[in-house]
Tab-separated table of C-alpha atoms in Angstrom:
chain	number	residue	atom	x	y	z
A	1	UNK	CA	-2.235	-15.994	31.415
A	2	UNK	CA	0.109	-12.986	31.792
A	3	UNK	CA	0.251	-10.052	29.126
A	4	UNK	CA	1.391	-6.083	29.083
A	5	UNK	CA	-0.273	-3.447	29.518
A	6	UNK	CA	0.549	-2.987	25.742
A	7	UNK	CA	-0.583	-6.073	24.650
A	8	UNK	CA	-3.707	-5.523	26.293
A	9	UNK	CA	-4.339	-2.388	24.892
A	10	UNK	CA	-4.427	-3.319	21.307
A	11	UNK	CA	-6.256	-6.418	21.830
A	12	UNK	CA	-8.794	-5.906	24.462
A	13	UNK	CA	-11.692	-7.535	23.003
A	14	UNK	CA	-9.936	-10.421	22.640
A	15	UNK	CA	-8.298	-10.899	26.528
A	16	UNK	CA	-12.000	-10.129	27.641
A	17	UNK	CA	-13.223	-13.629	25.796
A	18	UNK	CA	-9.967	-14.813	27.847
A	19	UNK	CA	-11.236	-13.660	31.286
A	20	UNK	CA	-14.401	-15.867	30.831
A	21	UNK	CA	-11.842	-19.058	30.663
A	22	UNK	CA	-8.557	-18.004	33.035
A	23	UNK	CA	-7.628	-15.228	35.205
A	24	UNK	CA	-5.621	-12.285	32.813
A	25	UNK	CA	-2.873	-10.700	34.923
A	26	UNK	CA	-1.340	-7.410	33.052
A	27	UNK	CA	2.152	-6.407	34.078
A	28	UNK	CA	3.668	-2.924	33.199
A	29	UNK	CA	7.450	-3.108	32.816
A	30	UNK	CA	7.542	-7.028	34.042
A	31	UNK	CA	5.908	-5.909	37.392
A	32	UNK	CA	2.171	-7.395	37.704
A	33	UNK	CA	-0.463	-4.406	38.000
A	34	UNK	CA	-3.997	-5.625	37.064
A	35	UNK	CA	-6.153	-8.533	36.764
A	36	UNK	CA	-8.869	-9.732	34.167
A	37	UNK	CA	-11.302	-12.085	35.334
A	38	UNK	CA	-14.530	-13.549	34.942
A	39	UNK	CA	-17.993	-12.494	36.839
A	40	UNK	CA	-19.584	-15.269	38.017
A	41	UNK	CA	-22.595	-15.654	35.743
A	42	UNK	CA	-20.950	-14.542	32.392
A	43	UNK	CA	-20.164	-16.703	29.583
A	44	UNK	CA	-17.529	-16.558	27.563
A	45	UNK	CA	-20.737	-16.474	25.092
A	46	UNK	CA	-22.274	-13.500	26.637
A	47	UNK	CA	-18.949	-11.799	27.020
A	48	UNK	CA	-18.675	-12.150	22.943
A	49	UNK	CA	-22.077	-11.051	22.124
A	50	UNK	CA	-21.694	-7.860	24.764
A	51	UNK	CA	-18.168	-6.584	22.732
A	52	UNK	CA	-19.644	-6.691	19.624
A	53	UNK	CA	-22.081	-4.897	20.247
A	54	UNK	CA	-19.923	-2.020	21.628
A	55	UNK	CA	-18.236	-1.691	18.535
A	56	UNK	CA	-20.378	1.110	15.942
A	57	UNK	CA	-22.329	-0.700	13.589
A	58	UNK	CA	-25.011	1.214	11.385
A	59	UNK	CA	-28.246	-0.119	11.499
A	60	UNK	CA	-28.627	-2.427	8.115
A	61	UNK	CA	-25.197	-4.082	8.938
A	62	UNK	CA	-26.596	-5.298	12.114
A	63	UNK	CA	-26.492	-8.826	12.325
A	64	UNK	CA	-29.842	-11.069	12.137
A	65	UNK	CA	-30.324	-14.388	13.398
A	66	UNK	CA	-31.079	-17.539	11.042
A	67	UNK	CA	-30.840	-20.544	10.184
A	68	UNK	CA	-28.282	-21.852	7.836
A	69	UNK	CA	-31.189	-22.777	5.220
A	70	UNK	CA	-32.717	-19.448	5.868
A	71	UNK	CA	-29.189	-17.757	4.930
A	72	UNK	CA	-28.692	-20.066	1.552
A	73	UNK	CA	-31.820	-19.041	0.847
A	74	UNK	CA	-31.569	-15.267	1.302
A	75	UNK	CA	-28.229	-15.526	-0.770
A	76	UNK	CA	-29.323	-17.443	-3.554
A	77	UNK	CA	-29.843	-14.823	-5.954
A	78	UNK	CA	-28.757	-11.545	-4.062
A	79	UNK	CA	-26.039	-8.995	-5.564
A	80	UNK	CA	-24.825	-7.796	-1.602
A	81	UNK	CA	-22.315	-9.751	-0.032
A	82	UNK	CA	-23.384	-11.802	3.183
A	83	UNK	CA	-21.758	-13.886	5.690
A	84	UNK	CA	-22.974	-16.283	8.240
A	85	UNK	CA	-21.186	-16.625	11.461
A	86	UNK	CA	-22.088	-18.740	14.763
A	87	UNK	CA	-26.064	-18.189	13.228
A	88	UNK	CA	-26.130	-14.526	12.582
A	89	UNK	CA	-25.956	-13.067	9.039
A	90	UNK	CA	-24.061	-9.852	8.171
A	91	UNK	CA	-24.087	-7.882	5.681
A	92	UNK	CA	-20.847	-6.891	4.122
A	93	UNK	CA	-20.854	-3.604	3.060
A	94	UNK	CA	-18.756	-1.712	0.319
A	95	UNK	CA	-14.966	-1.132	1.300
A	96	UNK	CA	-14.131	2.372	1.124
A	97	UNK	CA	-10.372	3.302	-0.797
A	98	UNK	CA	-7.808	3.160	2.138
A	99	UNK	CA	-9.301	-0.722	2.482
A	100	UNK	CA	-9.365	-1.518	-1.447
A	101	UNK	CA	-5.513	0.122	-1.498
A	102	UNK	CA	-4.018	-2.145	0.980
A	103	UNK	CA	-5.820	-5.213	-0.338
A	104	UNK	CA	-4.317	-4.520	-3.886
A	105	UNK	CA	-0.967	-3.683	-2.457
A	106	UNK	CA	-0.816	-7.157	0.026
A	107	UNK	CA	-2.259	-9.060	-2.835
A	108	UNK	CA	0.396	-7.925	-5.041
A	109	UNK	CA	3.041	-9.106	-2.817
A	110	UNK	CA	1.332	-12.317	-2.178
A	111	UNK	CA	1.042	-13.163	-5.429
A	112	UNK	CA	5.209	-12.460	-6.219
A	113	UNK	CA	5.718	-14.309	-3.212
A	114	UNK	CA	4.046	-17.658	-4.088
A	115	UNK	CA	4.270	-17.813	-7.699
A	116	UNK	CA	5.299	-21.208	-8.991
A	117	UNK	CA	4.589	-22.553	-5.585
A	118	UNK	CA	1.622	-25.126	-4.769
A	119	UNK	CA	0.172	-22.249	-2.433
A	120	UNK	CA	-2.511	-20.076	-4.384
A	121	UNK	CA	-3.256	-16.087	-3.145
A	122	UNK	CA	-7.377	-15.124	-3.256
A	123	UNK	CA	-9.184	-12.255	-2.984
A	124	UNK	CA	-13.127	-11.425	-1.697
A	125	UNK	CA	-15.605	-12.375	-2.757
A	126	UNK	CA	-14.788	-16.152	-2.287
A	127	UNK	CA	-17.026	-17.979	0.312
A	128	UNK	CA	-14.972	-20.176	2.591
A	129	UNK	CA	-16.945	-22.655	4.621
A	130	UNK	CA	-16.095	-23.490	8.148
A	131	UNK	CA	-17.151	-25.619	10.867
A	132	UNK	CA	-15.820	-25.290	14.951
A	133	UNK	CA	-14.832	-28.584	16.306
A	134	UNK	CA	-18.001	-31.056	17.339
A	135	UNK	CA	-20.315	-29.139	16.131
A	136	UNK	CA	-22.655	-28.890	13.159
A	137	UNK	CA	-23.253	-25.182	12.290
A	138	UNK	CA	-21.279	-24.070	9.173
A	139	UNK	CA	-20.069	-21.094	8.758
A	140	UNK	CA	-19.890	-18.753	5.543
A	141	UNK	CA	-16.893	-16.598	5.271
A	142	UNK	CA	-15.476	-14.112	2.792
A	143	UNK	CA	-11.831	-12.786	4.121
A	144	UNK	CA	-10.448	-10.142	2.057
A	145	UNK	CA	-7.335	-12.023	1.042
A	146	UNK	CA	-6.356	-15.840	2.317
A	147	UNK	CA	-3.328	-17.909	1.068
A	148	UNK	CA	-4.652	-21.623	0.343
A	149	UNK	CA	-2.392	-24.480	-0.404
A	150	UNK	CA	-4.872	-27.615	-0.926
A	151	UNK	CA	-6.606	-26.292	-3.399
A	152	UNK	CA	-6.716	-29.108	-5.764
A	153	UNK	CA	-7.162	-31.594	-2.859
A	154	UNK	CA	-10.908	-29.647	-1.661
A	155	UNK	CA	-12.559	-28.667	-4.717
A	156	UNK	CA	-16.009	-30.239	-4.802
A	157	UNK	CA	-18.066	-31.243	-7.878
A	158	UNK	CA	-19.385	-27.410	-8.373
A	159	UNK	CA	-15.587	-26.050	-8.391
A	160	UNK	CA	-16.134	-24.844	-4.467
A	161	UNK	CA	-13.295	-24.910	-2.041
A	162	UNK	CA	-14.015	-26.940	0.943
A	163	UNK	CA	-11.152	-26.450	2.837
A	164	UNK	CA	-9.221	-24.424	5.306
A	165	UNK	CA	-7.104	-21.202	3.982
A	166	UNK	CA	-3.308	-21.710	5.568
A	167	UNK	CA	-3.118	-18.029	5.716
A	168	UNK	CA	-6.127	-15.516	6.133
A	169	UNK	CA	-6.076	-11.555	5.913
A	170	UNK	CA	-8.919	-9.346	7.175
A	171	UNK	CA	-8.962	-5.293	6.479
A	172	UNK	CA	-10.950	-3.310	9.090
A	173	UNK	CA	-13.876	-1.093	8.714
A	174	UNK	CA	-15.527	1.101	10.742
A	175	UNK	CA	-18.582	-1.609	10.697
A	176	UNK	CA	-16.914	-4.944	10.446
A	177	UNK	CA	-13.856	-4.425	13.155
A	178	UNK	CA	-16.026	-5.782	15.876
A	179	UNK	CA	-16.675	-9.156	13.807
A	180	UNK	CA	-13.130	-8.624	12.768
A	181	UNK	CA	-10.774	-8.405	16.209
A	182	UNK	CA	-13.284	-11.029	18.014
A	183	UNK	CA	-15.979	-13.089	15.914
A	184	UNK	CA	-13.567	-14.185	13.432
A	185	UNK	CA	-10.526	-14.388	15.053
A	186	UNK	CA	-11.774	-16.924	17.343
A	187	UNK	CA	-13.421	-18.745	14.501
A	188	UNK	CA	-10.554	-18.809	12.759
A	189	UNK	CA	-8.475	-20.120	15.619
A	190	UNK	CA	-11.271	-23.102	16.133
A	191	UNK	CA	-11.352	-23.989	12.383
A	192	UNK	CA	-7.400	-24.587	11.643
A	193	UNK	CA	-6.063	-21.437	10.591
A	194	UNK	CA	-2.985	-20.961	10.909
A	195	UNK	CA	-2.264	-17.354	10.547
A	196	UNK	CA	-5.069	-13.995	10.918
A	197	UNK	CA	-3.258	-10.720	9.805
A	198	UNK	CA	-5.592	-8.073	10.857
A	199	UNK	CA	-5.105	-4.967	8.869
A	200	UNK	CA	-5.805	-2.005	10.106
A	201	UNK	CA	-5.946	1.395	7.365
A	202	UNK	CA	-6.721	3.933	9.943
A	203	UNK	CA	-4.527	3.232	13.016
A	204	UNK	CA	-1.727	2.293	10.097
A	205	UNK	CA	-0.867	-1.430	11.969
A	206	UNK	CA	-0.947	-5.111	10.854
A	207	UNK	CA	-1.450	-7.479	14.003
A	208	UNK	CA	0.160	-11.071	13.023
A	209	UNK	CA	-1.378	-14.094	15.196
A	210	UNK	CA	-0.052	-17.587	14.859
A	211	UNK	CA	-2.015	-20.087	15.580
A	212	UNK	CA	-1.403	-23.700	16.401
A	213	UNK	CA	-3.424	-26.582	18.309
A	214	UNK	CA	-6.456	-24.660	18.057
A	215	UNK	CA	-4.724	-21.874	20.170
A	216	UNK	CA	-2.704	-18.401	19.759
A	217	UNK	CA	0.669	-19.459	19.730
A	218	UNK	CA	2.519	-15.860	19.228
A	219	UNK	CA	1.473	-12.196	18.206
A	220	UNK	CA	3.139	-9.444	16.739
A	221	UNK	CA	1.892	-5.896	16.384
A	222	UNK	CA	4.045	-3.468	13.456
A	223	UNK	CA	3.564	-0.349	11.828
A	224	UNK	CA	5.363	1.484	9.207
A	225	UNK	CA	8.133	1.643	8.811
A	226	UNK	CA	8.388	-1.685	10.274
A	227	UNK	CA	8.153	-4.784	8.317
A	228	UNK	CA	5.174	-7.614	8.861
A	229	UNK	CA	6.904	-11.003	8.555
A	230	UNK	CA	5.037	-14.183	8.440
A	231	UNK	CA	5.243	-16.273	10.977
A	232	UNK	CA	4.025	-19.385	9.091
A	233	UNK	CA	5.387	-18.966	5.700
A	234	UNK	CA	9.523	-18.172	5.684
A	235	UNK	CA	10.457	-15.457	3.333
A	236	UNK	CA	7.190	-13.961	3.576
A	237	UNK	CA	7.318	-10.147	4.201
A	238	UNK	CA	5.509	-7.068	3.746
A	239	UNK	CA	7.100	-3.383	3.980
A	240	UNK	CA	4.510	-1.484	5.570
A	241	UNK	CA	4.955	1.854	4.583
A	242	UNK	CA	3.973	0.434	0.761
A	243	UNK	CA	0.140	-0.423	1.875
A	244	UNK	CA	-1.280	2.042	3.876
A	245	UNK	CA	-2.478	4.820	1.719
């Protein structure tokens, strides 16, 4: 795999999880500079767990480790928000305004955009259910804003959705952009996604990934007062400069 220096930059967590399957070679100006690759001994697994844990966290948004009962059961009747990824529980705590004002502002547009279309905008809290390929974990999910299209075709006898969001947008935090630029993009990659904006209030960016096959197809970083274009969805735009507060 070959990326830029730039590239790398604003997506290092993710070319690290890379390194543990194929040798990363950076270039700088089209001329090859650097390499990324794996120590023998690491898993991709280990590489994962050691990023995340990089990224600040306070304490009682630390993830804990349970089973899926355990986590239905914890759930049940609690007022916080939780999700459950790859057997870990995290606690979802309150967004602060530059995250609620960007979430209005995309919502907004999404919902102009697909009115009177068969594709249907939603906003957190909404659990969406996911499961990686061959195996039997689910995960429990709650992206700040996802575009779904087969709605009517996955609702389930308790008016659930049991499908797979065409579009899904996540907002950082200072405490969630760890789960957000790794844990989640690669479970969204393995569950049929097909596009993760990742917004980003404090740096003022949106990064757009593709994804197709189960893999990253293409990537596109913009900030104001650039405009963030869909990939998967034609016509579908956002002018930056209206969502950042």
């Amino acid at each position: 795999m070959i990326v830029s220096s730039t590239e790398l930059q604003n997506n290092f967590g993710k070319y690290l999880l890379f390194a543990a399957k194929e040798e990363v070679i950076v270039t700088k100006n089209g001329i090859e500079i650097a390499k990324l690759q794996q120590i023998k001994g690491n898993t991709e697994a280990t590489l994962q767990e050691s990023i995340v844990k990089e990224m600040p966290m306070p304490y009682h948004t630390k993830p804990k480790k349970a089973t899926y009962e355990e986590f239905q059961e914890l759930t049940r009747n609690e007022e916080n928000r939780y999700e459950y990824i790859d057997g870990k529980i995290y606690l979802l705590a309150s967004p602060r305004t530059g995250h609620q004002y960007a979430a209005g502002m995309l919502f907004g547009n999404f919902f102009n955009h697909f009115q009177g279309s068969s594709c249907t905008p939603f906003t957190a809290p909404y659990d969406i259910h996911l499961k990686r390929p061959n195996q039997d974990n689910t995960n429990v999910v709650q992206p700040d804003l996802m575009i779904i299209c087969d709605l009517d075709d996955h609702l389930n006898d308790q008016d659930y959705y049991t499908g797979v969001p065409s579009l899904v947008v996540e907002i950082l935090s200072e405490c969630t952009q760890g789960k957000d630029l790794v844990k989640k993009l690669d479970l969204y990659m393995e569950c049929g996604v097909g596009e993760y904006w990742i917004v980003d209030p404090s740096e003022k960016k949106v990064i757009i990934y593709q994804f197709r096959d189960r893999e990253i197809k293409q990537t596109v970083m913009c900030k104001p007062p650039e405009t963030a274009k869909s990939f998967l969805f034609e016509g579908l735009s956002v002018e930056l400069g209206r969502i950042f507060k």
